[in-house]
Structure formats: structure tokens, C-alpha cells
Short mmCIF file of N, CA and C in Angstrom, two decimals:
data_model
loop_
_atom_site.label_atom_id
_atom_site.label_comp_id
_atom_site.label_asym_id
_atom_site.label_seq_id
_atom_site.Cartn_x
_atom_site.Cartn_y
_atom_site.Cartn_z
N UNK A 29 46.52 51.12 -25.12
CA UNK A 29 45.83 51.52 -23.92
C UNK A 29 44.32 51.42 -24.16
N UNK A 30 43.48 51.01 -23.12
CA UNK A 30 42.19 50.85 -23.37
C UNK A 30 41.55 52.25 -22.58
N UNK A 31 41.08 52.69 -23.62
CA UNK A 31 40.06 53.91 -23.12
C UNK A 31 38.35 53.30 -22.72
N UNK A 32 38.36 54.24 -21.71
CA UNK A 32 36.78 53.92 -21.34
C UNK A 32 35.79 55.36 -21.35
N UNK A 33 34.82 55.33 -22.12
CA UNK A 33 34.20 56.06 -22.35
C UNK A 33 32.86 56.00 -21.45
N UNK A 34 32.92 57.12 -19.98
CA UNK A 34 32.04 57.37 -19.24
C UNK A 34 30.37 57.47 -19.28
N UNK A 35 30.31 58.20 -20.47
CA UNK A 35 28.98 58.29 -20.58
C UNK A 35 28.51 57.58 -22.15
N UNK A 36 28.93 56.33 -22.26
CA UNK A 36 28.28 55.56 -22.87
C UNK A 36 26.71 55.03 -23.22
N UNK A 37 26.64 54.80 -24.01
CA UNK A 37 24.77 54.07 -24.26
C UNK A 37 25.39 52.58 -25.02
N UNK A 38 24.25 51.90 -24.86
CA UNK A 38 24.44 50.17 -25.44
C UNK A 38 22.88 49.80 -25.73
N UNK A 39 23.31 48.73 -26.71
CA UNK A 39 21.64 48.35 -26.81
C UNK A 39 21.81 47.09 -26.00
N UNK A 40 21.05 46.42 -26.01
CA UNK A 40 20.22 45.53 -25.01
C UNK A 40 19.07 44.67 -25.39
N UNK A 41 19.17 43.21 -25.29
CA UNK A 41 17.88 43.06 -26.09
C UNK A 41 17.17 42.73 -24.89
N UNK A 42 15.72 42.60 -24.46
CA UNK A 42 15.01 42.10 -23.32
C UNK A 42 13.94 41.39 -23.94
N UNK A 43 13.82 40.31 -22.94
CA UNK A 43 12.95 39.39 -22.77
C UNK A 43 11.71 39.48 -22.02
N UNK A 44 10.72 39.73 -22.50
CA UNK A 44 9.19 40.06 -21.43
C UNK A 44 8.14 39.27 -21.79
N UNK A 45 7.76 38.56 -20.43
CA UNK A 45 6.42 37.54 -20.75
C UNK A 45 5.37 38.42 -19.77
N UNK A 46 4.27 38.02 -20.31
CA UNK A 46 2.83 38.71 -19.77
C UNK A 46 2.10 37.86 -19.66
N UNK A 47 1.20 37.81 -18.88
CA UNK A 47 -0.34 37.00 -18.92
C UNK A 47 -0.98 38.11 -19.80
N UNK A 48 -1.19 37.63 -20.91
CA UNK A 48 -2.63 37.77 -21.34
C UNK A 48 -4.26 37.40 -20.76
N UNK A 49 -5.20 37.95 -21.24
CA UNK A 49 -6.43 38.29 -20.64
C UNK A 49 -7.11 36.60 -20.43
N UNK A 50 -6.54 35.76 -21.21
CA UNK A 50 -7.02 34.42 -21.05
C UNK A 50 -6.16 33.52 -19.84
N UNK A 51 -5.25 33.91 -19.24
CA UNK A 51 -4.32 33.64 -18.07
C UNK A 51 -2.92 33.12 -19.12
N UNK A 52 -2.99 33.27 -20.64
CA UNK A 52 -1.40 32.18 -21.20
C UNK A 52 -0.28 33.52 -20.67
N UNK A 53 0.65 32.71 -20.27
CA UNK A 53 1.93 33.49 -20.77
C UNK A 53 2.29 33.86 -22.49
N UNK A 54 2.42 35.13 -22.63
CA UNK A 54 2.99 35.34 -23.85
C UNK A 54 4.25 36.23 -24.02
N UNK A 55 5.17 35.15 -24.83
CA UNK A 55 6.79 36.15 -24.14
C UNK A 55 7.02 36.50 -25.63
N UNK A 56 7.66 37.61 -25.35
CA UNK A 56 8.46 38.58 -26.44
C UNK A 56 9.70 38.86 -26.29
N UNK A 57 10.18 39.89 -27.16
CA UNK A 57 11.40 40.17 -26.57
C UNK A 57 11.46 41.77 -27.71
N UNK A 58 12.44 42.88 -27.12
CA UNK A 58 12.83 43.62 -28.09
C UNK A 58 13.83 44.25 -27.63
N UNK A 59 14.27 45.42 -27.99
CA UNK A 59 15.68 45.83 -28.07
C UNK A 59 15.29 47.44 -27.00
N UNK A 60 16.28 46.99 -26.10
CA UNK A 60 16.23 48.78 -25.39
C UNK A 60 17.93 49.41 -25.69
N UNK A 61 17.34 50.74 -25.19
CA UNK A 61 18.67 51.38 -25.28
C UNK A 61 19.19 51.64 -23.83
N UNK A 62 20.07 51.70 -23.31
CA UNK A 62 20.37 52.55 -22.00
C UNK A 62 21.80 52.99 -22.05
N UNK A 63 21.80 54.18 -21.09
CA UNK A 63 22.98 54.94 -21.15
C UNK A 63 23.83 54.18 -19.97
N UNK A 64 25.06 53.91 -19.56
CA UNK A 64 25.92 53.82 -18.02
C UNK A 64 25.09 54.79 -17.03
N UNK A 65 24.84 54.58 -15.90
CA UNK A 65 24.85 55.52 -14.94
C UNK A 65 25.97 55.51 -13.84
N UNK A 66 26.29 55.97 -13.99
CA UNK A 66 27.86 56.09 -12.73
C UNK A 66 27.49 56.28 -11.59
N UNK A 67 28.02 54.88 -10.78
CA UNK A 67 27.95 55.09 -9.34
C UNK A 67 28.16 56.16 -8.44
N UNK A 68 28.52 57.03 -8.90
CA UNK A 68 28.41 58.75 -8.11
C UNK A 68 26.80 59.14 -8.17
N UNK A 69 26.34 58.90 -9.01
CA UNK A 69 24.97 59.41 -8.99
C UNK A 69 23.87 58.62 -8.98
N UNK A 70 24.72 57.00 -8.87
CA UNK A 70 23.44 56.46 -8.55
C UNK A 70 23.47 55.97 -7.25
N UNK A 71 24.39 56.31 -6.25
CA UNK A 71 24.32 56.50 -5.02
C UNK A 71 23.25 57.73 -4.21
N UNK A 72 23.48 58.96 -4.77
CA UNK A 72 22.71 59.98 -4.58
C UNK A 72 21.07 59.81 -4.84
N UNK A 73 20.74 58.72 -5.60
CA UNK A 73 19.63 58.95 -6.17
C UNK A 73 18.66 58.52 -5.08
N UNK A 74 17.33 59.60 -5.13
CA UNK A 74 16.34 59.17 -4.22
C UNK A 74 15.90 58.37 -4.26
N UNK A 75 14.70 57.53 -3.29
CA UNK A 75 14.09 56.39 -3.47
C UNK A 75 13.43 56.56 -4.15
N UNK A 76 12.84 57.63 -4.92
CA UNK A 76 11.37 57.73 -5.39
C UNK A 76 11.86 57.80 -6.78
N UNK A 77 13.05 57.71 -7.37
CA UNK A 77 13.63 57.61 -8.60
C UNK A 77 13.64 56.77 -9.40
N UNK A 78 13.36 56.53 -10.11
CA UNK A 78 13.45 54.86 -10.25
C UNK A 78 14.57 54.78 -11.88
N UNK A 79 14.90 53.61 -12.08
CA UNK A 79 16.72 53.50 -12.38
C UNK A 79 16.19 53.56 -13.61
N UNK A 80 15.34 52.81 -14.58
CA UNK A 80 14.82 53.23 -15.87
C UNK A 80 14.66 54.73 -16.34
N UNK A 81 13.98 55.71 -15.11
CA UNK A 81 14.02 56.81 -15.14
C UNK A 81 15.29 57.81 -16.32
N UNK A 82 16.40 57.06 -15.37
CA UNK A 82 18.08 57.27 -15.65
C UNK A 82 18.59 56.60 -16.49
N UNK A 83 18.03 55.71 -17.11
CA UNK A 83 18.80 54.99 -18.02
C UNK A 83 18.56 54.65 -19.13
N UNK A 84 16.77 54.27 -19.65
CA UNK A 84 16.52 54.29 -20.41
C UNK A 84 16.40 54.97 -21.63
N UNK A 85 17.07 55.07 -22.51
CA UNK A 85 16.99 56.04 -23.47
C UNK A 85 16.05 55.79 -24.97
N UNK A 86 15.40 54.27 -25.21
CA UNK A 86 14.99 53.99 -26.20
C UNK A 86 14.87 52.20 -26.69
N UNK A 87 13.73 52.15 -27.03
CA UNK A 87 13.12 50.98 -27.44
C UNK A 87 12.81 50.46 -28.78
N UNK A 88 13.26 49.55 -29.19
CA UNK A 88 12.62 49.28 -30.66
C UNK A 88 12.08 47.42 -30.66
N UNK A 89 11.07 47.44 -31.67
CA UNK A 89 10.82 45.65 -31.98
C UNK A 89 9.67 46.21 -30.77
N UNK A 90 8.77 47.10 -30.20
CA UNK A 90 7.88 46.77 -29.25
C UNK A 90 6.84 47.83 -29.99
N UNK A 91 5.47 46.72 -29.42
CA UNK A 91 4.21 48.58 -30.39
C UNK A 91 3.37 48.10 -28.73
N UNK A 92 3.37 49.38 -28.33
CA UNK A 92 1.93 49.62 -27.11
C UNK A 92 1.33 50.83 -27.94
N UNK A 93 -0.10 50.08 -27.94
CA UNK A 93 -1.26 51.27 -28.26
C UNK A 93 -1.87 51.77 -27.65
N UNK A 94 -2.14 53.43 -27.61
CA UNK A 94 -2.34 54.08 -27.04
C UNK A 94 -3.92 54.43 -26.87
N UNK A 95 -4.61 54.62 -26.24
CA UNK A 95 -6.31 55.13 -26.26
C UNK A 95 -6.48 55.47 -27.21
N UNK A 96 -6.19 56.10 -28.75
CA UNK A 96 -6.57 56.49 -29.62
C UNK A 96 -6.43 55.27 -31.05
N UNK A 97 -5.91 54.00 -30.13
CA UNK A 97 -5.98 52.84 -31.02
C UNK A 97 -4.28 53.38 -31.92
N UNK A 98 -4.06 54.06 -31.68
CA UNK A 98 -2.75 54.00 -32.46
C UNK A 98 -1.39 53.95 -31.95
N UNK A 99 -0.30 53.12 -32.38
CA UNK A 99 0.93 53.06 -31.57
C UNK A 99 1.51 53.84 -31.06
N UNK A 100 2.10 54.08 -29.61
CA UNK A 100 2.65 55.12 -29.07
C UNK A 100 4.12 55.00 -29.79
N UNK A 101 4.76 56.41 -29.25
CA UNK A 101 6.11 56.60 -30.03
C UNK A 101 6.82 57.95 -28.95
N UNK A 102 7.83 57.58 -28.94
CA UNK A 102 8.57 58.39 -28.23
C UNK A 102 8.74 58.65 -26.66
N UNK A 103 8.63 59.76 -26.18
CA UNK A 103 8.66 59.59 -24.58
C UNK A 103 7.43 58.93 -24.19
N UNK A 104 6.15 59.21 -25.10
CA UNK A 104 5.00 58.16 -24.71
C UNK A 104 4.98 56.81 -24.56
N UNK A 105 5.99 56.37 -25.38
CA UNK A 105 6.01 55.00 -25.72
C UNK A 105 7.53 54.27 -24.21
N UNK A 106 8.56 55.42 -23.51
CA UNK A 106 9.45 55.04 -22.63
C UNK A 106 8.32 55.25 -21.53
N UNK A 107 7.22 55.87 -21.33
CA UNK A 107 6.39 56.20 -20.33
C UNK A 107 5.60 54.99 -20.14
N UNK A 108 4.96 54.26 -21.44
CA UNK A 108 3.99 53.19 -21.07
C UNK A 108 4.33 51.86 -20.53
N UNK A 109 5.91 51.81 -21.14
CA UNK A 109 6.59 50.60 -20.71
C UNK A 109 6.84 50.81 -19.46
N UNK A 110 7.35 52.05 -18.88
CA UNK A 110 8.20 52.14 -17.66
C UNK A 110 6.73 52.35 -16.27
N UNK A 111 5.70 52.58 -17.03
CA UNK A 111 4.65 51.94 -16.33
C UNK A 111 3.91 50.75 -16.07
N UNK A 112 4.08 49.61 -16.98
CA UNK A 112 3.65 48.01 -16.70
C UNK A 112 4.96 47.38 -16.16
N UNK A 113 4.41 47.07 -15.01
CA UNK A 113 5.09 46.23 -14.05
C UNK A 113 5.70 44.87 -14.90
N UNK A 114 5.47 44.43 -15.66
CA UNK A 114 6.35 43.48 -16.51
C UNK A 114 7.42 43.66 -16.84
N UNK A 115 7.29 44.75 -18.01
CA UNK A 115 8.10 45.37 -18.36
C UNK A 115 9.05 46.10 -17.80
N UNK A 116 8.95 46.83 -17.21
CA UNK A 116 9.83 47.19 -16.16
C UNK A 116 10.90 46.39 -15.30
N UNK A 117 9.99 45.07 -15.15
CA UNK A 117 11.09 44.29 -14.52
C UNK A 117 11.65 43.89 -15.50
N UNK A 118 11.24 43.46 -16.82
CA UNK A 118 12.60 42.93 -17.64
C UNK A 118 13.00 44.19 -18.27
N UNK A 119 12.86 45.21 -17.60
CA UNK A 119 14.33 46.14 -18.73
C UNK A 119 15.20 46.24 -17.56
N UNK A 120 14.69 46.50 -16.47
CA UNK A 120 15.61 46.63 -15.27
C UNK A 120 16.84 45.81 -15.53
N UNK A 121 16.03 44.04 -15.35
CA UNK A 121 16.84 43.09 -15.11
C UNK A 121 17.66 43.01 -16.74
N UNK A 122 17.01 43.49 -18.03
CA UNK A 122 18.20 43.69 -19.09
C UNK A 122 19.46 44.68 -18.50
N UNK A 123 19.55 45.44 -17.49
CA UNK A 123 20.19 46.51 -17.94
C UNK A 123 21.03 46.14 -16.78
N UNK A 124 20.96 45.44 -15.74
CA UNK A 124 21.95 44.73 -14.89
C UNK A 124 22.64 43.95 -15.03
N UNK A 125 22.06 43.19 -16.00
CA UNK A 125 22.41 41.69 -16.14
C UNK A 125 23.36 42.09 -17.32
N UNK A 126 23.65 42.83 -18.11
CA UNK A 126 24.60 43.86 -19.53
C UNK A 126 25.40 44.37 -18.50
N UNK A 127 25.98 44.56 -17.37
CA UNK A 127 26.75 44.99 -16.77
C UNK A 127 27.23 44.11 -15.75
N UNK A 128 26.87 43.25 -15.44
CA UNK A 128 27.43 42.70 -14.05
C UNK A 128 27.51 41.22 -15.15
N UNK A 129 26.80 40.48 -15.96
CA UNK A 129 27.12 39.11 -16.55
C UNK A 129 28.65 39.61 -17.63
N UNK A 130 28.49 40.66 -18.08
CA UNK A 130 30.22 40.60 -19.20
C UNK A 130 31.27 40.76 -18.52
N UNK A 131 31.31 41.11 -16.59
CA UNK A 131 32.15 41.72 -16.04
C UNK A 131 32.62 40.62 -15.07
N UNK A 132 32.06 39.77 -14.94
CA UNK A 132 32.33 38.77 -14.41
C UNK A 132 33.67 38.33 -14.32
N UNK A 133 34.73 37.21 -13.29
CA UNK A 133 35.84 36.79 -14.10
C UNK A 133 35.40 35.11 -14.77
N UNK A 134 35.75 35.10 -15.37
CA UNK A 134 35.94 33.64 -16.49
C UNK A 134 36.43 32.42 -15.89
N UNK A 135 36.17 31.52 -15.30
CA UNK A 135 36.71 30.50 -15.30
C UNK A 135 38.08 29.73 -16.22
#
């Protein structure tokens, strides 16, 4: 019998390109964490919520520095990402695309 375990976490690797200050694209990539959110509650959720909010649990392979010139870490470090609009769109689109591309049916 296959058990499914509800409140799961998975890693994730994501892909993020930026313009740098000279106009190049520069792409990276590193590893997030996110938990399942179950469609019971992500129906309920307000607009003003936003799904990283709920899901993200953790990042590694990424350094943002903080005003004091030194690498952020911890909720500082899920705060700075989940504030640049880059980023954000590629963890989003990591954390959809880990659920809806393995679930697919197969040809």
C-alpha cells in the first residue's frame, strides 16, 4: 500500500537569472526547501498572502548581503529573497512546476 504523507517538505532546486547593474543576464541556481500546502488552505488563503509565505521553508547554494556587508541567514535571508521580484518568481515557479511536472500522466 502506498502511504502519503500530508504534511511533507521536498527540496527543489531553482533557477534565477537577474540583470545585473551593467544590463547582462546572470543566471544561477540553488536549492529551496518547501513544505505541501493542501488545497483546503490554499483555497482559504487571502489575496494579500502570498504562496512562498506558506511554503517556503529554506534555502541553500544562495548568499544575499545584507547592509552590514555581511551574508544574511535565516528568516532574514527567506525575507530578502521573498522580496526581489526575480526570485520570487523562480521559487514560485520551482515549487509548481515539483508538483504539477511529476504528476503528470506519461505518454
Amino acid at each position: 500500500m502506498f502511504k502519503l504523507n500530508t504534511s511533507r517538505t521536498f527540496k527543489q532546486p531553482v533557477n534565477l537569472t537577474i540583470v545585473d547593474e551593467n544590463g547582462k543576464d546572470q543566471k544561477g541556481s540553488f536549492t529551496a526547501t518547501f513544505k505541501i500546502l493542501p488545497h483546503n488552505e490554499s483555497a482559504d488563503m487571502p489575496d494579500d498572502i502570498k504562496l512562498l509565505d506558506r511554503v517556503l521553508m529554506g534555502v541553500e547554494g544562495i548568499e544575499v548581503t545584507g547592509e552590514d556587508g555581511q551574508p544574511l541567514a535565516g528568516d532574514e535571508l527567506l525575507s530578502a529573497l521573498k522580496n526581489d521580484p526575480s526570485a520570487t518568481v523562480a521559487m514560485a515557479s520551482a515549487y509548481q512546476r515539483s508538483i504539477v511536472k511529476k504528476n503528470l500522466p506519461r505518454n
